[in-house]
Coordinates of C-alpha atoms in Angstrom, one line a residue:
M851 CA -6.1 13.3 26.3
T852 CA -2.5 13.1 25.2
T853 CA -2.8 15.8 22.5
A854 CA -4.5 19.1 21.9
Y855 CA -7.3 17.3 20.2
A856 CA -9.7 17.6 23.2
Q857 CA -12.0 14.8 23.8
R858 CA -15.7 15.3 23.2
R859 CA -17.5 12.2 24.4
V860 CA -19.6 10.6 21.8
S861 CA -22.6 8.7 23.0
P862 CA -22.5 5.4 21.0
A863 CA -25.5 5.0 18.8
T864 CA -26.9 1.8 17.6
P865 CA -26.9 1.7 13.8
A866 CA -28.6 -1.0 11.9
P867 CA -26.1 -3.3 10.3
R868 CA -26.0 -2.9 6.5
R869 CA -25.5 -5.9 4.3
S870 CA -22.3 -5.8 2.2
P871 CA -23.0 -5.4 -1.6
A872 CA -19.9 -7.6 -2.4
G873 CA -22.0 -10.5 -3.6
P874 CA -24.2 -8.5 -6.0
V875 CA -21.2 -6.6 -7.3
L876 CA -19.3 -9.8 -8.1
A877 CA -22.4 -11.2 -9.7
V878 CA -22.6 -8.2 -12.0
L879 CA -18.9 -8.4 -12.9
W880 CA -19.1 -12.1 -13.7
G881 CA -22.4 -11.6 -15.5
G882 CA -20.6 -9.1 -17.8
A883 CA -17.9 -11.7 -18.5
A884 CA -20.6 -14.2 -19.4
A885 CA -22.2 -11.7 -21.8
V886 CA -18.9 -11.3 -23.5
V887 CA -18.5 -15.0 -24.0
A888 CA -22.1 -15.2 -25.3
L889 CA -21.3 -12.5 -27.8
W890 CA -18.3 -14.5 -29.1
W891 CA -20.4 -17.7 -29.2
H892 CA -23.2 -16.0 -31.1
D893 CA -20.8 -14.7 -33.8
T894 CA -18.7 -17.8 -34.1
G895 CA -19.7 -20.4 -36.7
S896 CA -18.0 -23.7 -37.4
V897 CA -14.3 -23.8 -36.6
V898 CA -12.1 -25.6 -39.1
G899 CA -8.4 -26.4 -38.9
A900 CA -5.6 -25.3 -36.5
A901 CA -5.7 -21.7 -37.9
G902 CA -9.4 -21.5 -37.1
W903 CA -9.0 -22.8 -33.6
L904 CA -6.1 -20.5 -32.8
T905 CA -7.8 -17.5 -34.2
G906 CA -11.1 -18.3 -32.4
A907 CA -9.3 -18.7 -29.1
G908 CA -7.4 -15.4 -29.7
R909 CA -10.7 -13.6 -30.4
I910 CA -12.4 -14.8 -27.1
A911 CA -9.2 -13.9 -25.2
G912 CA -9.2 -10.5 -26.8
L913 CA -12.8 -9.8 -26.0
L914 CA -12.4 -10.9 -22.4
C915 CA -9.2 -8.8 -22.1
G916 CA -11.0 -5.7 -23.3
Y917 CA -13.8 -6.3 -20.8
A918 CA -11.2 -7.0 -18.0
C919 CA -9.5 -3.6 -18.9
A920 CA -12.7 -1.8 -18.2
V921 CA -13.2 -3.7 -14.9
L922 CA -9.6 -3.0 -13.9
V923 CA -10.0 0.8 -14.4
G924 CA -13.4 0.8 -12.7
L925 CA -11.9 -0.8 -9.6
M926 CA -9.3 2.0 -9.6
A927 CA -12.0 4.7 -9.6
R928 CA -12.5 4.7 -5.8
V929 CA -16.3 4.5 -6.1
P930 CA -17.8 5.1 -2.6
L931 CA -20.1 2.1 -2.9
L932 CA -17.1 -0.1 -3.2
E933 CA -14.6 1.7 -1.0
R934 CA -16.9 2.4 1.9
R935 CA -19.3 -0.5 1.8
I936 CA -17.2 -3.4 0.6
G937 CA -13.9 -2.2 1.9
A938 CA -10.9 -0.6 0.3
D939 CA -8.7 -3.6 1.0
R940 CA -11.1 -6.1 -0.6
V941 CA -11.5 -3.8 -3.7
T942 CA -7.6 -3.6 -3.9
R943 CA -7.5 -7.4 -3.9
W944 CA -10.1 -7.5 -6.6
H945 CA -8.1 -5.0 -8.6
A946 CA -4.9 -7.1 -8.2
M947 CA -6.7 -10.2 -9.4
A948 CA -8.3 -8.4 -12.3
G949 CA -4.8 -7.1 -13.2
R950 CA -3.4 -10.7 -13.3
Y951 CA -6.4 -11.9 -15.4
T952 CA -6.0 -8.9 -17.8
V953 CA -2.3 -9.5 -18.4
C954 CA -2.8 -13.3 -18.9
L955 CA -5.6 -12.7 -21.4
L956 CA -3.6 -10.0 -23.2
V957 CA -0.6 -12.4 -23.7
A958 CA -3.0 -15.2 -24.8
H959 CA -4.7 -12.9 -27.2
V960 CA -1.5 -11.7 -28.8
V961 CA 0.1 -15.1 -29.1
L962 CA -2.9 -17.0 -30.3
I963 CA -4.0 -14.4 -32.9
L964 CA -0.5 -14.1 -34.4
L965 CA -0.1 -17.9 -34.5
G966 CA -3.6 -18.2 -36.1
Y967 CA -2.9 -15.5 -38.7
A968 CA 0.5 -17.0 -39.5
A969 CA -1.0 -20.5 -40.0
Q970 CA -3.7 -19.0 -42.1
D971 CA -1.4 -17.0 -44.4
G972 CA 1.4 -19.6 -44.4
S973 CA 4.0 -17.1 -43.2
S974 CA 6.5 -17.0 -40.4
L975 CA 5.5 -15.7 -37.0
L976 CA 8.0 -12.8 -37.3
D977 CA 6.7 -11.7 -40.8
E978 CA 3.1 -12.0 -39.6
T979 CA 3.8 -9.9 -36.5
L980 CA 5.4 -7.1 -38.6
T981 CA 2.5 -7.2 -41.0
V982 CA -0.1 -6.9 -38.2
V983 CA 1.7 -4.2 -36.3
L984 CA 2.6 -2.0 -39.3
D985 CA -0.2 -2.5 -41.7
Y986 CA -3.4 -3.1 -39.6
P987 CA -5.5 -0.1 -38.5
E988 CA -5.0 1.2 -35.0
M989 CA -2.3 -1.5 -34.3
L990 CA 0.6 0.9 -33.6
K991 CA -1.3 2.5 -30.8
A992 CA -2.5 -0.9 -29.6
T993 CA 1.1 -2.2 -29.6
A994 CA 2.1 0.8 -27.5
G995 CA -0.8 0.1 -25.1
T996 CA 0.2 -3.6 -24.9
V997 CA 3.8 -2.7 -24.0
I998 CA 2.6 -0.3 -21.3
L999 CA 0.2 -2.7 -19.8
L1000 CA 2.8 -5.5 -19.7
A1001 CA 5.2 -3.0 -18.0
V1002 CA 2.6 -2.2 -15.4
G1003 CA 2.0 -5.9 -14.8
I1004 CA 5.7 -6.5 -14.3
V1005 CA 6.2 -3.7 -11.9
S1006 CA 3.2 -4.8 -9.9
A1007 CA 4.5 -8.3 -9.5
R1008 CA 5.0 -9.0 -5.8
A1009 CA 8.7 -9.9 -6.1
L1010 CA 9.5 -6.6 -7.9
R1011 CA 6.9 -4.5 -6.1
R1012 CA 8.9 -4.9 -2.9
R1013 CA 12.1 -3.6 -4.5
V1014 CA 10.8 -0.3 -5.9
S1015 CA 9.5 2.8 -4.0
H1016 CA 5.8 3.3 -3.6
E1017 CA 6.0 6.5 -5.6
F1018 CA 7.6 4.8 -8.6
W1019 CA 5.1 2.0 -8.5
Y1020 CA 2.2 4.4 -8.1
Y1021 CA 3.1 6.6 -11.1
V1022 CA 3.8 3.6 -13.3
H1023 CA 0.5 2.1 -12.2
L1024 CA -1.3 5.3 -13.5
L1025 CA -0.1 4.4 -17.0
T1026 CA -2.8 1.8 -17.1
Y1027 CA -5.2 4.6 -18.1
A1028 CA -2.9 5.4 -21.1
A1029 CA -2.7 1.7 -22.1
V1030 CA -6.5 1.3 -22.1
F1031 CA -7.0 4.5 -24.1
L1032 CA -4.4 3.5 -26.7
S1033 CA -5.9 0.0 -27.1
F1034 CA -9.6 1.1 -27.4
G1035 CA -9.6 2.0 -31.0
H1036 CA -8.0 -1.3 -32.0
Q1037 CA -10.9 -3.2 -30.3
L1038 CA -13.5 -1.5 -32.5
A1039 CA -11.5 -1.4 -35.7
L1040 CA -10.4 -5.1 -35.7
G1041 CA -12.8 -6.9 -33.3
S1042 CA -14.9 -8.9 -35.7
D1043 CA -17.5 -9.6 -32.9
L1044 CA -18.0 -5.8 -32.5
I1045 CA -17.7 -4.6 -36.1
G1046 CA -20.8 -6.4 -37.3
S1047 CA -23.1 -5.6 -34.4
R1048 CA -24.3 -2.1 -33.6
P1049 CA -25.8 -3.2 -30.2
A1050 CA -22.5 -4.7 -29.2
Q1051 CA -20.6 -1.5 -30.3
A1052 CA -23.1 0.6 -28.3
A1053 CA -22.7 -1.6 -25.2
W1054 CA -18.9 -1.4 -25.5
Y1055 CA -19.0 2.4 -25.8
A1056 CA -21.3 2.5 -22.8
L1057 CA -19.0 0.3 -20.8
Y1058 CA -15.9 2.3 -21.4
L1059 CA -17.6 5.8 -21.3
G1060 CA -19.2 4.8 -18.0
V1061 CA -15.9 3.7 -16.5
A1062 CA -14.3 6.9 -17.7
A1063 CA -17.0 8.9 -16.1
L1064 CA -16.4 7.2 -12.8
V1065 CA -12.7 7.9 -12.9
V1066 CA -13.2 11.6 -13.8
W1067 CA -15.8 12.1 -11.1
F1068 CA -14.3 10.2 -8.2
R1069 CA -10.6 10.5 -8.9
I1070 CA -10.6 14.1 -10.0
L1071 CA -13.7 16.2 -9.5
A1072 CA -14.8 14.8 -6.1
P1073 CA -11.4 15.3 -4.5
V1074 CA -11.1 18.9 -5.9
R1075 CA -14.6 19.6 -4.5
L1076 CA -13.7 18.2 -1.1
N1077 CA -10.5 20.2 -0.7
L1078 CA -12.0 23.4 -2.0
R1079 CA -14.8 23.1 0.5
H1080 CA -12.9 22.0 3.6
R1081 CA -9.6 23.9 3.3
L1082 CA -7.5 21.4 5.3
R1083 CA -4.3 22.5 7.1
V1084 CA -2.1 21.0 9.7
D1085 CA -3.1 22.4 13.1
S1086 CA -0.5 20.7 15.4
V1087 CA 1.7 17.6 15.7
H1088 CA 2.2 15.6 18.9
R1089 CA 4.4 12.7 20.0
E1090 CA 2.4 9.7 21.2
A1091 CA 5.1 7.0 21.6
P1092 CA 8.6 6.3 20.2
G1093 CA 8.3 6.9 16.5
V1094 CA 4.6 7.5 16.7
Y1095 CA 3.1 11.0 16.1
S1096 CA -0.5 12.4 15.9
V1097 CA -1.3 15.1 13.4
V1098 CA -4.3 17.3 14.1
I1099 CA -5.8 18.7 10.9
R1100 CA -8.1 21.7 11.0
G1101 CA -10.8 22.4 8.3
R1102 CA -14.2 23.9 7.7
R1103 CA -17.5 22.1 7.9
L1104 CA -15.8 18.7 8.3
D1105 CA -19.1 17.2 9.5
E1106 CA -20.2 17.5 5.8
M1107 CA -17.4 15.2 4.9
D1108 CA -19.3 12.3 6.4
A1109 CA -16.2 10.6 7.8
R1110 CA -16.8 7.9 10.3
P1111 CA -14.8 6.3 13.1
G1112 CA -12.8 3.4 11.6
Q1113 CA -12.4 5.0 8.2
F1114 CA -9.3 6.4 6.6
L1115 CA -8.4 9.1 4.0
R1116 CA -5.5 9.3 1.6
W1117 CA -3.4 12.2 2.7
R1118 CA -1.0 14.4 0.7
F1119 CA 0.9 17.0 2.6
L1120 CA 1.8 20.0 0.4
T1121 CA 5.3 20.5 1.6
E1122 CA 8.8 19.8 0.3
G1123 CA 9.4 16.1 -0.1
M1124 CA 5.8 15.0 0.6
R1125 CA 3.6 16.6 -2.0
W1126 CA 4.0 13.8 -4.6
T1127 CA 3.0 11.0 -2.3
S1128 CA -0.6 10.1 -1.2
T1129 CA -0.7 7.7 1.7
P1130 CA -3.7 6.2 3.6
Y1131 CA -3.9 7.0 7.3
S1132 CA -6.8 6.1 9.5
L1133 CA -8.6 8.6 11.7
S1134 CA -7.4 8.0 15.3
A1135 CA -10.2 9.8 17.0
P1136 CA -13.9 10.5 16.1
P1137 CA -14.1 13.3 13.6
R1138 CA -15.2 16.8 14.8
P1139 CA -16.8 19.6 12.8
D1140 CA -13.5 21.5 12.8
L1141 CA -10.8 18.9 13.5
L1142 CA -9.6 15.5 12.2
R1143 CA -6.7 13.5 13.7
I1144 CA -4.5 10.8 12.3
T1145 CA -1.7 8.9 14.1
V1146 CA 1.3 7.7 12.2
K1147 CA 4.2 5.4 12.9
A1148 CA 7.5 6.1 11.2
L1149 CA 7.9 3.1 8.9
G1150 CA 9.5 4.8 5.9
D1151 CA 10.7 8.1 4.6
H1152 CA 7.2 9.6 4.2
S1153 CA 5.8 8.5 7.5
A1154 CA 8.9 9.6 9.3
A1155 CA 8.6 13.1 7.8
V1156 CA 5.1 13.4 9.3
A1157 CA 6.8 14.3 12.6
L1158 CA 8.4 17.3 11.0
L1159 CA 5.2 18.9 9.6
R1160 CA 4.6 22.5 10.6
P1161 CA 1.3 24.1 11.6
G1162 CA -0.3 25.7 8.6
T1163 CA 0.9 23.2 6.1
R1164 CA -1.8 22.7 3.4
V1165 CA -3.2 19.2 3.2
W1166 CA -4.9 17.5 0.2
A1167 CA -7.2 14.6 1.2
E1168 CA -9.2 12.0 -0.7
G1169 CA -12.0 10.0 1.0
P1170 CA -13.2 9.0 3.4
Y1171 CA -12.8 5.3 2.5
G1172 CA -13.0 2.0 4.4
A1173 CA -15.7 -0.3 5.7
L1174 CA -14.2 -1.0 9.2
T1175 CA -17.1 0.9 10.8
A1176 CA -20.0 0.3 13.2
D1177 CA -22.0 -0.7 10.1
R1178 CA -20.4 -4.2 10.2
R1179 CA -21.6 -4.8 13.8
T1180 CA -24.0 -7.7 14.1
A1181 CA -23.8 -8.5 17.9
H1182 CA -24.3 -6.5 21.1
K1183 CA -20.7 -7.3 22.2
S1184 CA -17.5 -6.4 20.4
L1185 CA -13.8 -7.2 20.8
L1186 CA -11.3 -4.8 19.3
V1187 CA -7.8 -6.3 18.7
A1188 CA -5.0 -3.9 17.8
G1189 CA -1.4 -4.7 16.9
G1190 CA 1.0 -1.8 17.1
V1191 CA -0.1 1.3 15.1
G1192 CA -3.2 -0.7 14.2
I1193 CA -4.7 0.9 17.3
T1194 CA -5.5 4.1 15.2
P1195 CA -8.9 3.1 13.7
L1196 CA -9.8 1.0 16.7
R1197 CA -9.1 4.0 19.0
A1198 CA -11.9 5.9 17.2
L1199 CA -14.2 2.9 17.3
F1200 CA -13.5 2.2 21.0
E1201 CA -15.1 5.5 21.8
T1202 CA -18.1 5.2 19.5
L1203 CA -19.0 1.6 18.9
P1204 CA -22.3 0.7 20.5
G1205 CA -22.8 -2.1 23.1
D1206 CA -20.4 -3.9 25.3
V1207 CA -16.8 -3.3 24.0
T1208 CA -13.5 -4.8 25.0
L1209 CA -10.2 -3.6 23.6
L1210 CA -7.1 -5.9 23.4
Y1211 CA -3.9 -3.9 22.6
R1212 CA -0.8 -5.8 21.5
A1213 CA 2.6 -4.0 21.8
R1214 CA 6.2 -4.8 22.6
T1215 CA 6.5 -2.6 25.7
A1216 CA 4.4 -0.2 27.8
E1217 CA 6.3 2.6 26.2
D1218 CA 5.1 1.6 22.8
L1219 CA 1.4 1.9 23.8
A1220 CA 0.4 4.9 21.7
L1221 CA -2.7 6.8 22.9
G1222 CA -2.8 4.7 26.1
G1223 CA -4.0 7.6 28.2
E1224 CA -6.9 8.2 25.9
L1225 CA -7.9 4.6 25.9
A1226 CA -8.0 4.5 29.7
A1227 CA -10.1 7.7 29.8
V1228 CA -12.6 6.3 27.3
A1229 CA -12.8 3.0 29.1
E1230 CA -13.6 4.7 32.4
W1231 CA -16.4 6.9 31.1
R1232 CA -18.1 4.3 29.0
G1233 CA -17.4 1.3 31.4
A1234 CA -15.5 -0.7 28.8
K1235 CA -12.4 -2.9 29.2
V1236 CA -8.9 -2.4 28.0
L1237 CA -6.5 -5.4 28.0
Y1238 CA -2.8 -5.2 27.1
A1239 CA -0.6 -8.0 25.6
L1240 CA 3.0 -6.9 26.1
N1241 CA 6.3 -8.8 25.7
G1242 CA 7.6 -10.6 28.8
Q1243 CA 11.1 -11.0 30.0
H1244 CA 13.8 -11.3 27.4
G1245 CA 11.3 -10.1 24.8
R1246 CA 9.1 -13.2 25.0
R1247 CA 5.9 -12.6 23.1
P1248 CA 2.5 -13.3 24.7
D1249 CA 0.5 -16.2 23.2
L1250 CA -2.6 -14.9 21.5
T1251 CA -4.2 -18.3 20.8
A1252 CA -7.7 -19.5 20.7
H1253 CA -7.3 -20.8 24.3
S1254 CA -5.8 -17.6 25.7
L1255 CA -8.4 -15.4 23.9
R1256 CA -11.2 -17.5 25.4
A1257 CA -9.6 -17.2 28.8
V1258 CA -10.0 -13.4 28.8
V1259 CA -13.2 -13.3 26.7
P1260 CA -15.2 -16.5 27.7
D1261 CA -18.1 -15.8 25.3
L1262 CA -15.8 -14.9 22.4
D1263 CA -18.0 -16.5 19.8
A1264 CA -20.8 -14.1 20.7
H1265 CA -18.7 -11.1 19.8
D1266 CA -18.0 -9.1 16.7
V1267 CA -14.2 -8.9 16.4
Y1268 CA -12.6 -5.8 14.8
L1269 CA -9.0 -6.6 13.9
C1270 CA -6.3 -4.2 12.8
G1271 CA -2.5 -4.6 12.7
P1272 CA 0.5 -5.8 10.7
H1273 CA -0.4 -8.4 8.0
E1274 CA 1.2 -11.5 9.7
F1275 CA -0.3 -10.5 13.1
A1276 CA -3.8 -10.1 11.6
R1277 CA -3.5 -13.4 9.6
D1278 CA -2.4 -15.5 12.6
L1279 CA -5.0 -14.0 14.8
Y1280 CA -7.7 -14.5 12.3
E1281 CA -6.9 -18.3 12.3
E1282 CA -7.0 -18.4 16.1
L1283 CA -10.4 -16.6 16.2
R1284 CA -11.8 -19.1 13.7
T1285 CA -10.4 -21.9 15.9
A1286 CA -12.1 -20.3 18.9
G1287 CA -15.5 -20.5 17.1
V1288 CA -15.9 -16.9 15.9
P1289 CA -17.9 -17.0 12.7
D1290 CA -16.1 -15.5 9.6
R1291 CA -19.0 -13.0 9.2
R1292 CA -18.2 -11.5 12.6
I1293 CA -14.4 -11.0 12.0
H1294 CA -13.9 -7.6 10.5
H1295 CA -10.5 -6.7 9.2
E1296 CA -9.1 -4.1 6.8
S1297 CA -5.5 -4.2 5.6
F1298 CA -3.4 -1.3 4.3
E1299 CA -0.7 -3.4 2.8
L1300 CA 0.3 -1.8 -0.5

C-alpha cells in the first residue's frame, strides 16, 4: 500500500442487485403535478374574455409553481432513498430541472395574473402591480420571496455559475428556503383554489410540512448525530501522485456509518480557510471500523489546501451518498474505467466488487497513476486485470473507441461497466460503450460536476 491506510483484504460478496426506485419516484412527482392540475380544473368554471383567460392561466401557473417549490426543496433534502439508491448526480439533475420549471412558472404566474387583473380592472400594468404588491395580504413577503427565487435562478444559470465561486453559489442557493417560506402565506391567502377547499388546504400543509421535516431531519439532525457519534479527525495525509493526496480520517464505530465502496461523503475540514466549504470526495479504499480514506486532486483552492491538513484536524461529514456501488451490478463480469482522479471510487470497488473484474485506468503519464501500487496488489491477490491507457509520444492520447475497447475486452457487452472521470471523458466513453453494444442499464456512472 502507498499510504498508512493498511490493506485489509475484503472478500468480495455477491449482493443481489436492487432495482432503482427512480421510475416510481418520478411517477409520484408527476402524479402530484397532475393532482394540482385536477384541482384547478375542478374549481374553474367557464372562462370569459381575455381577462378570464389570463387570470386562469396565471392561477394554474401559480399552483404548479407552489407545487414545484415543494419538490425543489424536497430534492435538496438529501434523502437517503434518493441519494443512495437513485444516485446523487441524477437527483442533482432533477433538482436543476425542477429549478428551471419553478422559475419559468413563477414568471408566468406573475405576468399573467398582473395582466389579467389589469384587464379586469381597466388599469395600467404599473398601477395594478403597485396595488397588488402594497394592498393585497401577504404580498410584500411574497414579492420578497419572488425576488430571492429569481436571484437564485440567475446565479444558478450555467453561464454565470461558472464565473462565481462555489461558496458564493452555495450560500445564495440556500436562500431558496427563505424564498419558499416567504411565499407560503401568499399561496393560502390568495390562492382561490385553496381558499375554498379544506381538503386542498390540508394537502398543501401536509406537502410543505412533510418537505420541511425531511430538510430538518436529513440536512440538520442526521449530520449532527453522525458527527457526534463518530468524532472524525484527520489521521494523516500522503502524497500519491503530482497534485494528488490521500487523507486518512480516523473515527469511532465507523462500521455503523454504513458507508460502502463507491460512495462519497461531503467533507468540511474545520480549519482556517476550509470550514465554510463542504465538498464531495469519494472513499478511495473500502471503509474500516476505525478509518476512512479519500484521495483528492488539487483542482482549486479548497482541494489544493487538502495537502496542508494537519493530523488532529476536526472533520464534519455528511453522508454517505451515491449509488455507484455493487448494488448496480447485474452481470458476473465488470469493467471499471477510470479517468484521472476518477480512480478514487473505482479503487474501492476494484477490491470489493464480486465476480470477474477488469480495471482500465486512463492517465497522461505513468507518474500520474495515483494509487498504482495498491491497484497492482489488489489485482494480484484477487486475480483481476489492470490495464493502463497512457499518452504516447508527443502527448498523443490513446484511442478509447468501441473497437479498441472490444480488442482488450472481447465480450464487452456481457460486462457491467462502472465509469468515473471528467465530464467530457465520461460522456465520450459512454457513447463508445453504447456503440460497442453495452446496454444502457449496464453502464453505471456518477458525476460530481457542480
